[in-house]
Structures are given as structure tokens and as C-alpha cells.
Coordinates of C-alpha atoms in Angstrom, one line a residue:
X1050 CA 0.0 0.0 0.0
X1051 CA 1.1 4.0 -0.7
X1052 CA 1.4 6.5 1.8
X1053 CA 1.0 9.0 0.7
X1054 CA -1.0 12.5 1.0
X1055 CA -4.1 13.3 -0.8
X1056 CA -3.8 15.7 -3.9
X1057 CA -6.5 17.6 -5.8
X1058 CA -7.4 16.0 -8.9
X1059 CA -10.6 13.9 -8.6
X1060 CA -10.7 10.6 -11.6
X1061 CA -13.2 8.5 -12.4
X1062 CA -12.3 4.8 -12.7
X1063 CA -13.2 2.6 -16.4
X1064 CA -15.5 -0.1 -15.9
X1065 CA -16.6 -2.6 -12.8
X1066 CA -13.1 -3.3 -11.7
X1067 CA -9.9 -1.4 -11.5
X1068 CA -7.9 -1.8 -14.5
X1069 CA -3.8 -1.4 -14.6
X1070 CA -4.0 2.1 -15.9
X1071 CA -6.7 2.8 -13.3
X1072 CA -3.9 1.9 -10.8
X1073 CA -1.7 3.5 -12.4
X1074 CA -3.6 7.1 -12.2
X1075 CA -4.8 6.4 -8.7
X1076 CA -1.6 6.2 -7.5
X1077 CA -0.4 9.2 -8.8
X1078 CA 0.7 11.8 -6.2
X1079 CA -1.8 14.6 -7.7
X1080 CA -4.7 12.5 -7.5
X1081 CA -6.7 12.7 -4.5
X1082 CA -10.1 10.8 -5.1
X1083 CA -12.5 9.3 -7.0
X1084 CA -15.2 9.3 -8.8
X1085 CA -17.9 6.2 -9.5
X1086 CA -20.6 6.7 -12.1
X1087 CA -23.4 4.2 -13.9
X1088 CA -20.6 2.2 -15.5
X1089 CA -19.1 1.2 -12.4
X1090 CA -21.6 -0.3 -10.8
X1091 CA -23.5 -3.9 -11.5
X1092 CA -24.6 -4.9 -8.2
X1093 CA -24.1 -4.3 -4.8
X1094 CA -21.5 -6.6 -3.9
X1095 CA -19.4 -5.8 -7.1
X1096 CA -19.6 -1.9 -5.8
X1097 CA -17.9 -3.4 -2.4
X1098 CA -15.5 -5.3 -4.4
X1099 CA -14.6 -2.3 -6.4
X1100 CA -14.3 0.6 -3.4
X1101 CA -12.4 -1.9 -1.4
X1102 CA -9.6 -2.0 -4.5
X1103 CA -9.9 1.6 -4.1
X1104 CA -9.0 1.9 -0.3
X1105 CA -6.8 -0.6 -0.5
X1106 CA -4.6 1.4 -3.2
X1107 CA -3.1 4.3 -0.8
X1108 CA -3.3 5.2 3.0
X1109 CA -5.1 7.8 3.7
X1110 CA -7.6 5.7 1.5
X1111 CA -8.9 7.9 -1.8
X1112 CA -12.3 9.3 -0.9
X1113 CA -14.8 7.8 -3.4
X1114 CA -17.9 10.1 -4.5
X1115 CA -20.5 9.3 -6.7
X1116 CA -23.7 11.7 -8.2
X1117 CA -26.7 10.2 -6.1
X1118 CA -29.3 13.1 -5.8
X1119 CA -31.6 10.7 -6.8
X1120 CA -34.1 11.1 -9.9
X1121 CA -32.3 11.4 -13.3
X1122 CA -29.3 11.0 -11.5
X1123 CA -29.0 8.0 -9.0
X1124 CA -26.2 6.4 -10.3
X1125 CA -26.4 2.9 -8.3
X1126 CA -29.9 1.7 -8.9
X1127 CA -30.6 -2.0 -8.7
X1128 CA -29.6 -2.9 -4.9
X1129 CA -30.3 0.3 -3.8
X1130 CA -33.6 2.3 -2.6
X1131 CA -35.1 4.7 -5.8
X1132 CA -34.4 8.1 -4.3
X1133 CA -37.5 10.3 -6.0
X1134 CA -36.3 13.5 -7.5
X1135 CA -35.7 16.6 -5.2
X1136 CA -39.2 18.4 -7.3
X1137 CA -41.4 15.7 -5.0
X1138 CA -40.0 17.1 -2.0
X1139 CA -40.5 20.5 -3.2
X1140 CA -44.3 19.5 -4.0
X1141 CA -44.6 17.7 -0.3
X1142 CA -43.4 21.4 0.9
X1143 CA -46.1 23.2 -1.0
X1144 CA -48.4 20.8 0.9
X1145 CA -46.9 20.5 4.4
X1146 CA -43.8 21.9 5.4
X1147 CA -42.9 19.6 8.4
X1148 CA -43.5 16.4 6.6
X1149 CA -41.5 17.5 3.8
X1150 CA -38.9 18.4 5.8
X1151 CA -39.1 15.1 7.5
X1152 CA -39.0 13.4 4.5
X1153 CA -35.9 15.0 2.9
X1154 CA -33.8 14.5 6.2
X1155 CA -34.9 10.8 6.0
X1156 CA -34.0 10.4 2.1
X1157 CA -30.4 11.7 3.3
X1158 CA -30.1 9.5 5.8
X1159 CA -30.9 6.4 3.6
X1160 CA -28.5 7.8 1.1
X1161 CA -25.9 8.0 3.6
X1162 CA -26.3 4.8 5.3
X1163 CA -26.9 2.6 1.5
X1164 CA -23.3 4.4 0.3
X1165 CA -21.5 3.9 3.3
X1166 CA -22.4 0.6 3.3
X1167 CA -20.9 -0.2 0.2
X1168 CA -17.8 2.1 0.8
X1169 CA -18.6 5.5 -0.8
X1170 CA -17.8 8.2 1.2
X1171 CA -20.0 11.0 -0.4
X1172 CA -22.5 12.2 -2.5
X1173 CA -22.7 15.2 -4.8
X1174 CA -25.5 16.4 -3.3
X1175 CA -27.8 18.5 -2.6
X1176 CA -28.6 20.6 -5.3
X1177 CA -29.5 24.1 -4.7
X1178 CA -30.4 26.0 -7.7
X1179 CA -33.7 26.7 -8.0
X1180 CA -36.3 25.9 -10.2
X1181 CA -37.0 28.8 -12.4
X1182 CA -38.5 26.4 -15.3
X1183 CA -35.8 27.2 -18.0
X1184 CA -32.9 24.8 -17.3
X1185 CA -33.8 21.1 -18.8
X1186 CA -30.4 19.9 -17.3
X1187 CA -31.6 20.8 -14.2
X1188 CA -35.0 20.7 -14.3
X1189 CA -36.7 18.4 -11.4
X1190 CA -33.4 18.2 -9.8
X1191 CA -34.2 21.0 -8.0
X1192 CA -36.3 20.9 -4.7
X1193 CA -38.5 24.4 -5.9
X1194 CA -37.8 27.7 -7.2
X1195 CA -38.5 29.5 -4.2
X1196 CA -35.7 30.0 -2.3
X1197 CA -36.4 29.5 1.1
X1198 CA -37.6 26.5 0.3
X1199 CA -34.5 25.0 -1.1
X1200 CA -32.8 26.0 1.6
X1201 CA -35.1 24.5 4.1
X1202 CA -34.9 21.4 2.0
X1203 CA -31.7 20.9 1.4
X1204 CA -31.0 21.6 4.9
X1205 CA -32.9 18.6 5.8
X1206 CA -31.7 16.5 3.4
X1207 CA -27.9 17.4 4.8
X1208 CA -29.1 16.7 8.3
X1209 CA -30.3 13.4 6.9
X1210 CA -26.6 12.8 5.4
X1211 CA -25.0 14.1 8.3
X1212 CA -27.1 11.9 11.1
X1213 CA -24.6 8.9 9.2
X1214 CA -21.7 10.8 9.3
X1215 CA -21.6 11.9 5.6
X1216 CA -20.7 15.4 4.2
X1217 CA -22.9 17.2 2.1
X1218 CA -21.9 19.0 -1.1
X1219 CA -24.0 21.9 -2.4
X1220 CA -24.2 22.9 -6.2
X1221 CA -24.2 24.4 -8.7
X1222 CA -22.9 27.9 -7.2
X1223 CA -23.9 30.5 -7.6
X1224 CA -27.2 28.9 -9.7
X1225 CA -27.2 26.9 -13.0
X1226 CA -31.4 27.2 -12.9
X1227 CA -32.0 30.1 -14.7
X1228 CA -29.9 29.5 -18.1
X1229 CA -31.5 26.7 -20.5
X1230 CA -28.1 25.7 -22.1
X1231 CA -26.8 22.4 -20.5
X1232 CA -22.9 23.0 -19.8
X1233 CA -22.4 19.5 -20.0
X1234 CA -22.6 20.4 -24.2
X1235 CA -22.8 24.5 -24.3
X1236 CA -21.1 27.6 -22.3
X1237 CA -24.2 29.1 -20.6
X1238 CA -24.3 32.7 -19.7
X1239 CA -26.6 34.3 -17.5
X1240 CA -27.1 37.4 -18.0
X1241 CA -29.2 38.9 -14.6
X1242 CA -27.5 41.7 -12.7
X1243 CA -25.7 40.2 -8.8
X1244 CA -28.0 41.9 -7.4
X1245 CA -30.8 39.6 -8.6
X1246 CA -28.5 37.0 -8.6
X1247 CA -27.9 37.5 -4.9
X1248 CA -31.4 37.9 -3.9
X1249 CA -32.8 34.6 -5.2
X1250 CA -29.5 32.1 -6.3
X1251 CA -27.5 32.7 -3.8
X1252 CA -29.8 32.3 -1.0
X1253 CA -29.9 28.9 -0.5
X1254 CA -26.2 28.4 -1.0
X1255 CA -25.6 30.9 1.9
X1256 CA -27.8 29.2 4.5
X1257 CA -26.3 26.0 3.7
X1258 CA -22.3 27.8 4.2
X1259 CA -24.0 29.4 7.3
X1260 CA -25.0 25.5 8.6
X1261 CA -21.9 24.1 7.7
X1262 CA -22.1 22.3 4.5
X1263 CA -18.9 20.7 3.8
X1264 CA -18.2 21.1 -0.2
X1265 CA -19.6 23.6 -2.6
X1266 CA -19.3 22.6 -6.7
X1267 CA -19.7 25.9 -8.7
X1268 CA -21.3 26.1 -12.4
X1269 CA -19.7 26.3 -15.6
X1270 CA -21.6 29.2 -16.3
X1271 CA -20.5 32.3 -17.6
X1272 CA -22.6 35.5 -14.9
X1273 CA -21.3 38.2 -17.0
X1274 CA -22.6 41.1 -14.7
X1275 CA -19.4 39.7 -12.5
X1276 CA -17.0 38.3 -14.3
X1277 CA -16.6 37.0 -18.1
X1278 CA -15.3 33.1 -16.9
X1279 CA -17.4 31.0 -15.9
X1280 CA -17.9 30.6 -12.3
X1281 CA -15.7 27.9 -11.6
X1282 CA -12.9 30.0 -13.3
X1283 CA -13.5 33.4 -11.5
X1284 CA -11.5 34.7 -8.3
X1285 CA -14.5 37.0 -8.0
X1286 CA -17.3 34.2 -7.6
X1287 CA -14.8 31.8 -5.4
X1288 CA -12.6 33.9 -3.8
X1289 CA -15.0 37.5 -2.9
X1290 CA -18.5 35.9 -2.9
X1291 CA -18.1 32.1 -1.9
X1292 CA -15.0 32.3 0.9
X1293 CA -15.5 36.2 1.8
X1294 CA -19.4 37.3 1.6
X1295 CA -20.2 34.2 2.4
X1296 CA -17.6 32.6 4.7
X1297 CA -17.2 29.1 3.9
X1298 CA -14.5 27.4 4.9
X1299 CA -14.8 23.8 3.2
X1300 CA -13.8 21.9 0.1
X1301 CA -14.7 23.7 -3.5
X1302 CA -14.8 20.7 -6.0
X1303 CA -14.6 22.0 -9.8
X1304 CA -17.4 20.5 -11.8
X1305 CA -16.2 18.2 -14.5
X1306 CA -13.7 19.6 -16.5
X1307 CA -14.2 17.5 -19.6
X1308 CA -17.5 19.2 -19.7
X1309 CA -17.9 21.7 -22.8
X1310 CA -18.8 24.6 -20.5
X1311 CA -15.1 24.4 -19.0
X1312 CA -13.6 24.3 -22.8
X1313 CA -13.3 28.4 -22.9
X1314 CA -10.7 28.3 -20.1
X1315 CA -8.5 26.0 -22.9
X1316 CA -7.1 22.1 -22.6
X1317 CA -7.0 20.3 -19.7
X1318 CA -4.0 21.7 -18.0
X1319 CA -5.3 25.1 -18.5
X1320 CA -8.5 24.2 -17.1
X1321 CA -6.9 22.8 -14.0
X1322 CA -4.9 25.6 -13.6
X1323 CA -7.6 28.1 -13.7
X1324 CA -9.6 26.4 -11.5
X1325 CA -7.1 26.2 -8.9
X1326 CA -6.2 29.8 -9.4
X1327 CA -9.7 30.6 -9.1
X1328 CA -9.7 29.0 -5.8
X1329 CA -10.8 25.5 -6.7
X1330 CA -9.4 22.7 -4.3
X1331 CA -10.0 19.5 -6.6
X1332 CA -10.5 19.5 -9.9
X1333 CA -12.4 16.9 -11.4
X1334 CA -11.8 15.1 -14.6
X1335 CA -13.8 11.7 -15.2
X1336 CA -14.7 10.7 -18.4
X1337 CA -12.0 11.7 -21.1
X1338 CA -9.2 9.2 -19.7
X1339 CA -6.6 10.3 -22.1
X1340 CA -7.1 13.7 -21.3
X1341 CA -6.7 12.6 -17.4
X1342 CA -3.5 11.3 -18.4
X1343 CA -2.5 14.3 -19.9
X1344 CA -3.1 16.4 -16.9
X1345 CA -1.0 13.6 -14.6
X1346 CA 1.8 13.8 -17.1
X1347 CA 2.2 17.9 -17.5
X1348 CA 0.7 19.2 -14.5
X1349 CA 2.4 20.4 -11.1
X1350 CA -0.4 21.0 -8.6
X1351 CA 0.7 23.8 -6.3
X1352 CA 0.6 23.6 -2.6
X1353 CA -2.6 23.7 -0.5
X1354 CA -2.0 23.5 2.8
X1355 CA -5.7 22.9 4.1
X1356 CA -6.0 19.8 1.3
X1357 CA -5.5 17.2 3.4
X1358 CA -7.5 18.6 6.1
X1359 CA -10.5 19.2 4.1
X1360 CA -10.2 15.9 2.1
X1361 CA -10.0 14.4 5.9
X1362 CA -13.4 15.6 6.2
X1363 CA -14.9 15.1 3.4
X1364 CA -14.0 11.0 3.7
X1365 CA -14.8 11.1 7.5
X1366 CA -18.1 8.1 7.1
X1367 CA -15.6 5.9 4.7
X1368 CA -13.1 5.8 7.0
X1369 CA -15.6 5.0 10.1
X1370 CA -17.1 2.5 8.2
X1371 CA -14.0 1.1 6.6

């Protein structure tokens, strides 16, 4: 097994088991976790088989994530409850606050207890834009478009993941919900003033900092009234809003850099380094494996000397129930 410390680049894996290059990436000394998605998983005990190669790579172990909001994206399906999309809960809200509320913290906590179980340490989730009826790549991922209600919500919901010892990780800051272009294929841009941006987006992300979420993933989505990068990119958004208006303090994850919507900033390396010059901590790269190579070859990652400590956190449930 390698000691050695975590680093910031987040990889996905290729199929149901770890393959030699797999290995070879994972032990890189850049690479600091991983991420699982549909093609990874077959069953439940072939998910154990697969995070327990993981862990048993490196010490500290490589936190393993995986997208399970639930909805359109639940990556482990068969084995596992069906977690409704987050728009049910928003609808149970419109009904009956306190049951809603009851029932999002109980969805967290099965979410928390199924991955743990099956040694993943985190989801991506929840996700707090709001529902302004535009964005189809959102769309009923989103608990409501009011606000307050996301916030309430997705508080919940966090409290569920927490009760098992998971952290939470809110996205897509400062608000993918309003723009119908999917980044995953486009380079959105928003083009509201901050201060509308501030007085609906933003409100849900800063109750969540203000309880303590653990990880934040901003948008690849251009806000032009701020800056003209895309949020992920921009010192303003990470740096002034996100650390200094808004005081957090934990783990900012880049959303996926193979993703067209991170293409402006140029290749890979480039990306990478704009996102940690932005104020990214791990940059994520999980589906263009040559391009993850790339990145491994011809990229120093500079120093971060709260890494460790925040990836520490972020894998606290794995390691309990490892």
C-alpha cells in the first residue's frame, strides 16, 4: 500500500473493476479521489469489491464520491432504494412543510447509510439551484424555485446525510437554474444583474455555508454582470463571494472539467490551472481518460495546505465505516 497525502485532482475509474492504468492514475501523487458513475456499478457486492480495491490502493484511502441526488441521477440503482427527484419534495413542501422536511432528512439519511455501506464516502448532493423552469439539465433536480424552500430542503436533506456521518456537497454555485443551455454540451451565460442574482440564487447556498455544509461545486456558467469566466474560473465568484461574503470554509470541487462549459478556459491543463487559481481545491476530470492522463503527465499541482484537512473531512463516514 502508498502512503502518501491526498492531492487535488478527482478521476473516475473505467469499468466494474480497477484496471492497470486505473492503478496506475490512482496512484499518482496529484490525485486525491475518486469518482464512481453508472458504469461502475453492476450490483451491490461488485460496488464493495470495487471501493475496497480503491481503499486498498493508498493510506489515507482515496475518498470515493459518486452523483446520487436521486431522480435522473442515481447512479447505483438496482440494490439500492429509488431516491424520488428533489421536485417531489419541493411539491410535499407546498403541501406540508414539516412532513417534507421530515421526509428530505430521511432520504439523506438512507443515502448516507446505503453508500457507506458499500464504501462511498460522499455524494454530490444537494442541489441548490432553483427551479426557475428554463434549465432542462436541471429541471426536477431541483427541490423548488423558491428559495427559502430550497434552503429548508436541502438543509434537511444534509441533516439526513450528516445523522450517518456523511458530508454534504451543495451545487451548482452561484445557480445553474435560470440558463437553458446544458454546460455538459454549451457555455451558458446568464445574464441577470448580482444583485438579482444574490437575492434569489445565492440564498440557499448561503444558509447552507451558514450550517456548515462541507463542499460547494460551482457552475460552468459564464454570470457576465461579474465576471466574463465562468464561475468555476472566476477569483471573483470563489474567492469574494463564496469564501469572503459568504464565509465558507470547506472543500470547493470543480465541476467536471471535460464538460464543454469548462472548454473556454482552454485544454486540460489550462482548465486545471484556472480552476485552482480561481480557488478551486479538486479539480475533477472523469470521463476523457486520455485527457486525465495528460493532466498527470504535465501538471504540477501547487501547494494547499488545508488539502488534506478538508479531504479528511470530506471521507470522515468511509473511513468509520471502513
Amino acid at each position: 500500500m502508498i502512503r502518501r497525502a491526498r492531492g487535488p485532482v478527482m478521476l473516475g475509474v473505467e469499468a466494474l473493476e480497477l484496471t492497470p492504468e486505473d492503478r496506475e492514475r490512482l496512484a499518482h501523487p496529484s490525485v486525491g479521489g475518486v469518482i464512481l458513475f453508472a458504469r461502475n456499478y453492476a450490483e451491490p457486492g461488485q460496488l464493495t469489491a470495487l471501493t475496497g480495491a480503491i481503499r486498498a490502493l493508498r493510506e489515507p484511502h482515496l475518498p470515493i464520491a459518486v452523483d446520487h441526488e436521486g431522480g435522473r441521477v442515481q447512479r447505483f440503482r438496482a440494490g439500492f432504494t429509488a431516491i424520488p427527484p428533489m421536485r417531489s419534495l419541493g411539491e410535499s413542501f407546498d403541501q406540508d412543510v414539516a412532513r417534507a422536511a421530515r421526509e428530505a432528512e430521511s432520504l439523506g439519511a438512507t443515502i448516507a447509510a446505503e453508500l457507506a455501506s458499500h464504501g462511498v464516502d460522499f455524494s454530490f448532493t444537494p442541489v441548490l439551484d432553483l427551479d426557475w423552469g428554463t434549465s432542462g439539465v436541471i429541471g426536477d433536480r431541483a427541490f423548488h424555485r423558491n428559495p427559502n424552500a430550497v434552503a429548508y430542503l436541502a438543509t434537511a436533506l444534509s441533516r439526513g446525510l450528516r445523522s450517518r456521518g456523511m458530508a454534504a456537497v451543495g451545487k451548482h454555485f452561484p445557480g445553474h437554474g435560470h440558463v437553458a443551455a446544458d454546460s455538459h454540451h454549451e457555455i451558458p451565460v446568464d445574464e441577470r444583474p448580482m444583485r438579482a442574482i444574490a437575492e434569489q440564487d445565492l440564498v440557499p447556498f448561503g444558509v447552507l455555508v451558514a450550517s456548515g455544509i462541507d463542499g460547494i461545486m460551482p457552475a460552468h456558467v459564464v454570470y457576465p454582470d461579474v465576471d466574463d469566466r465562468p464561475a468555476g474560473f472566476s477569483r471573483k465568484w470563489l474567492q469574494d463571494v463564496l469564501r469572503g461574503r459568504l464565509g465558507f470554509d470547506g472543500m470547493v470541487f470543480s465541476d467536471d472539467l471535460d464538460m464543454v462549459g469548462a472548454h473556454s478556459a482552454g485544454d486540460i491543463v489550462a482548465r486545471a490551472e484556472a480552476a485552482v487559481a480561481a480557488g478551486c481545491d479538486v479539480v475533477i476530470t472523469c470521463n476523457d481518460f486520455a485527457a486525465a492522463d495528460d493532466l498527470l503527465l504535465r501538471w504540477t499541482a501547487p501547494a494547499h495546505p488545508e488539502l488534506e484537512r478538508r479531504w479528511a473531512r470530506m471521507a470522515a463516514q468511509g473511513s468509520a465505516a471502513a
